[in-house]
Coordinates of C-alpha atoms in Angstrom, one line a residue:
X525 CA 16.7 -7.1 3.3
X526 CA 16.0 -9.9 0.8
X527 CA 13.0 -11.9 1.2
X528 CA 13.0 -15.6 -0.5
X529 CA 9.6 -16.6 -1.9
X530 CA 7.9 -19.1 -4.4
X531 CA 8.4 -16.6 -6.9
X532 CA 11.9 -15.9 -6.3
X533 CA 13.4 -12.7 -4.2
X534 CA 12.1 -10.0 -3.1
X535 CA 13.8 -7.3 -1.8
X536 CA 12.6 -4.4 1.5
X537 CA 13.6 -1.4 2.3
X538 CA 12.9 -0.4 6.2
X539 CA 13.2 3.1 7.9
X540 CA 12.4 1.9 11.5
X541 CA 10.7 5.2 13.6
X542 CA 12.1 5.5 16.7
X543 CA 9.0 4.0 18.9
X544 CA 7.1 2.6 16.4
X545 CA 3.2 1.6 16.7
X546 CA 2.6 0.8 13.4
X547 CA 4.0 -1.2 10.1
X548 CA 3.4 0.0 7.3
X549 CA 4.1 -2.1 4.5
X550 CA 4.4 -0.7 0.8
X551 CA 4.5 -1.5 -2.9
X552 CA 5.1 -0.3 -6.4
X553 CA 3.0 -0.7 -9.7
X554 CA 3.3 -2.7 -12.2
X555 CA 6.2 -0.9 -14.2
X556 CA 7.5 1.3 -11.3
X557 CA 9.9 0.6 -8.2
X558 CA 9.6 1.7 -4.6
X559 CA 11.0 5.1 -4.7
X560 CA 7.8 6.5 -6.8
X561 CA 7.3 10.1 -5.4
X562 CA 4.1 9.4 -4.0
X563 CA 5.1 6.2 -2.3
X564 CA 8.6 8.3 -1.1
X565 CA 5.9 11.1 0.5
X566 CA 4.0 8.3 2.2
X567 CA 7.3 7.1 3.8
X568 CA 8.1 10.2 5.1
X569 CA 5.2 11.0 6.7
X570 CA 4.1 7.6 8.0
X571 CA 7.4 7.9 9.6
X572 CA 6.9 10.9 11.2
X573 CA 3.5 10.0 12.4
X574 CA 5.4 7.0 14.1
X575 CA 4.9 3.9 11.8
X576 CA 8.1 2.2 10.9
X577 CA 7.8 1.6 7.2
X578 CA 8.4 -1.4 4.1
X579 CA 9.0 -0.8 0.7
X580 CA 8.7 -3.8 -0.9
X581 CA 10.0 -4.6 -4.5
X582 CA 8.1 -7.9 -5.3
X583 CA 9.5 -11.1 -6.8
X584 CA 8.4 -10.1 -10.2
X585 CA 10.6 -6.9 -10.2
X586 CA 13.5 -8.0 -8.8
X587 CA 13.1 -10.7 -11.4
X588 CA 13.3 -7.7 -14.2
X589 CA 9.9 -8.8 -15.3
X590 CA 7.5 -5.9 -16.1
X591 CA 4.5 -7.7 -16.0
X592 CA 3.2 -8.8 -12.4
X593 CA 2.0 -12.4 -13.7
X594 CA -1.2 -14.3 -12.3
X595 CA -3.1 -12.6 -9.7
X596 CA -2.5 -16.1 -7.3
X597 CA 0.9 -16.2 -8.0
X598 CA 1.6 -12.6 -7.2
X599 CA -0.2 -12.5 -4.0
X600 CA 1.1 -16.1 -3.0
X601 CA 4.7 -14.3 -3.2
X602 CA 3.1 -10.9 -1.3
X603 CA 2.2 -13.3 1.6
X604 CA 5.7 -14.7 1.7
X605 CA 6.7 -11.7 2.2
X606 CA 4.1 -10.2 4.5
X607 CA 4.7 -13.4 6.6
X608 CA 8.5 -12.5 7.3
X609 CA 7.7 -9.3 7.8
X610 CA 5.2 -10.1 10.6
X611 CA 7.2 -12.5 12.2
X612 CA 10.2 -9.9 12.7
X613 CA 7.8 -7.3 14.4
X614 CA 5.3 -9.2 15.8
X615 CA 4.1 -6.6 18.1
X616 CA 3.0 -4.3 15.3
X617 CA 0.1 -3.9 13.9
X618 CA 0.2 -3.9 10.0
X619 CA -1.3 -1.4 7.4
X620 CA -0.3 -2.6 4.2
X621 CA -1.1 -1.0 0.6
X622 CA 0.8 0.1 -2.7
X623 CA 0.1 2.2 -6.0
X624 CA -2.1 1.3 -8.7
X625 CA -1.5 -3.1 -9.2
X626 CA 0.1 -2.9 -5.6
X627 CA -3.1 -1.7 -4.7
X628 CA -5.3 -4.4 -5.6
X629 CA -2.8 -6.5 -4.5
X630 CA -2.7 -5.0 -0.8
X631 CA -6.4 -5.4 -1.1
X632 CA -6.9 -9.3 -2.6
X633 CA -4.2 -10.2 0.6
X634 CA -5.6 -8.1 3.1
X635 CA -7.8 -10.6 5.6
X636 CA -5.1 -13.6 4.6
X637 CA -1.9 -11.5 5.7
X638 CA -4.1 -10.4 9.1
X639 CA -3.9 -6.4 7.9
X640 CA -5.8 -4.3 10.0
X641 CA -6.6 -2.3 6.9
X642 CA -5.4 -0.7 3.6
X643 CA -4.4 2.1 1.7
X644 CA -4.5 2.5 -1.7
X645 CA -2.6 4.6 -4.1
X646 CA -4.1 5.9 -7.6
X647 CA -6.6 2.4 -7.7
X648 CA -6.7 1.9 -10.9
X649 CA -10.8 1.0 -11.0
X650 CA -10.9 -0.2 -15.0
X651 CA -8.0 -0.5 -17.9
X652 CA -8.0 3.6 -19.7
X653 CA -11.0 3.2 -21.9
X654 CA -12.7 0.2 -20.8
X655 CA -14.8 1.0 -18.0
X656 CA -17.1 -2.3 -18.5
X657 CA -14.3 -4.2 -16.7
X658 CA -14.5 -2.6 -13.3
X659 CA -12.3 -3.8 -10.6
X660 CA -14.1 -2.5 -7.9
X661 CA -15.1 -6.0 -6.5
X662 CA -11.4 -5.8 -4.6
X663 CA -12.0 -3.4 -3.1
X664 CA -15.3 -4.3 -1.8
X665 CA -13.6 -7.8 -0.9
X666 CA -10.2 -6.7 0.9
X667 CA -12.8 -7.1 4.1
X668 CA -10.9 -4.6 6.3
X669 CA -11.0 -0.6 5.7
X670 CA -9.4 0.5 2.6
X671 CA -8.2 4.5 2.0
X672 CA -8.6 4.9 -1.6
X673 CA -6.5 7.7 -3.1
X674 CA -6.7 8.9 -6.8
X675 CA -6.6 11.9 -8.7
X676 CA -9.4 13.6 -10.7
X677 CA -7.5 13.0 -14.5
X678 CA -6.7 9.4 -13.7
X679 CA -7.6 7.3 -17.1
X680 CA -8.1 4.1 -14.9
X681 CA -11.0 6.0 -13.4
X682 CA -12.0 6.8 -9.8
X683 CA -13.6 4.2 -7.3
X684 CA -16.8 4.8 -6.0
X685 CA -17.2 6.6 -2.5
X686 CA -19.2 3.2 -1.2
X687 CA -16.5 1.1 -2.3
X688 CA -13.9 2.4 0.4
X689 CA -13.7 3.4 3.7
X690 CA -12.3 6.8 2.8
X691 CA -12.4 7.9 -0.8
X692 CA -9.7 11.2 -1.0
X693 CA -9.8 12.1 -4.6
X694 CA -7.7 14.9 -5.5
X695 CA -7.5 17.8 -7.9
X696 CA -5.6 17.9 -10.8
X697 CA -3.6 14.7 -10.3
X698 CA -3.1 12.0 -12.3
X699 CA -2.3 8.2 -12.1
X700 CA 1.2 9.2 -10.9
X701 CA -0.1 11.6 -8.3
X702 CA 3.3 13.2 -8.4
X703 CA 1.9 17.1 -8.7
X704 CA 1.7 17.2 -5.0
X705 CA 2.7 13.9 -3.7
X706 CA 3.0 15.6 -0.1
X707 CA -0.1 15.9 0.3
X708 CA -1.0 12.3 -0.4
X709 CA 1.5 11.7 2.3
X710 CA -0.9 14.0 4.6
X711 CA -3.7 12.3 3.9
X712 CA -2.3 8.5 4.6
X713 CA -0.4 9.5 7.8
X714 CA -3.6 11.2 9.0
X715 CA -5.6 7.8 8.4
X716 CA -3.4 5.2 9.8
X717 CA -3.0 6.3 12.8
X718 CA -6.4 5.1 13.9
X719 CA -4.8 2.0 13.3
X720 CA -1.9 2.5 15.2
X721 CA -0.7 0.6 19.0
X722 CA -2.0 2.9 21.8
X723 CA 1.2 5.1 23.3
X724 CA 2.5 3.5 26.2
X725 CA 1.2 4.8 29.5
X726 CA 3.5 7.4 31.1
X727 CA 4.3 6.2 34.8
X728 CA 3.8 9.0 37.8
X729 CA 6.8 9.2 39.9

């Protein structure tokens, strides 16, 4: 489906689960797309833990732009987005997130979209080399509970544990987190299901 915002299209790929409780709502980086191997494993196992899923390619990509722009102008598209997407399942509740700039960008948007929390893919804490300008702050300000997920050879460096709700960091990965991108869908499917609609109640005869 194509969403229309101020920033031009964007376009979403849904796998609906068969009784949803949750939607989950994804994004790439900066230079990548939706079908990333860790954000395909997070699919796949959010959909068999019973979350319908999003994968959304932002204005800026569909665009062919590589760079994401402004900060206010890319999450003033996200919320476009995130506001179609709510309106169509209104019953749901929302988990959104993304890898590395779709990270911070699930967690800038988090309270104005109404998420009920976050997870975020290979967080990338500082530019390779330039620790001094931490991004942690986003985290600390997405004001719902944020997974963080990164591996221990990332060069945009590793969150601190206080920073997060969860803090999974995990060996022998690196920004990609494409070695064993299962098991990043593991760990996210495991988390959001504490977010997830309670089963409906099964009636006696």
């Amino acid at each position: 489906m194509e969403v229309m915002t101020p920033r031009g299209p964007a376009r979403v790929d849904v796998d609906e689960a068969a009784r949803p409780r949750l939607l989950l709502v994804l994004t790439h980086g900066a230079g990548g797309g939706v079908d990333a191997p860790d954000l395909v494993a997070v699919r796949d196992a959010a959909l068999g833990a019973g979350a319908s899923v999003a994968r959304v390619t932002q204005a800026f990509r569909v665009a062919g732009a590589r760079a994401p722009g402004s900060p206010a102008r890319q999450d003033e598209a996200w919320e476009a987005v995130l506001s179609e997407l709510r309106a169509r399942w209104p019953d749901l509740p929302v988990v959104q997130g993304g890898r590395s700039n779709g990270a911070r960008v699930a967690c800038r948007t988090a309270k104005a979209v109404g998420a009920a929390a976050v997870v975020a893919l290979a967080f990338p804490l500082h530019p390779p080399g330039r620790p001094e300008r931490s991004r942690a702050e986003e985290l600390r300000g997405a004001g719902v509970d944020v997974l963080v997920v990164n591996g221990d050879r990332d060069p945009f460096g590793i969150p601190d544990a206080a920073d997060a709700a969860r803090l999974v960091v995990l060996p022998g990965e690196g920004h990609d987190l494409k070695r064993d991108p299962a098991r990043v869908g593991e760990v996210v499917a495991e988390w959001i299901a504490h977010y997830a609609a309670p089963r409906p109640a099964v009636r006696g005869r």
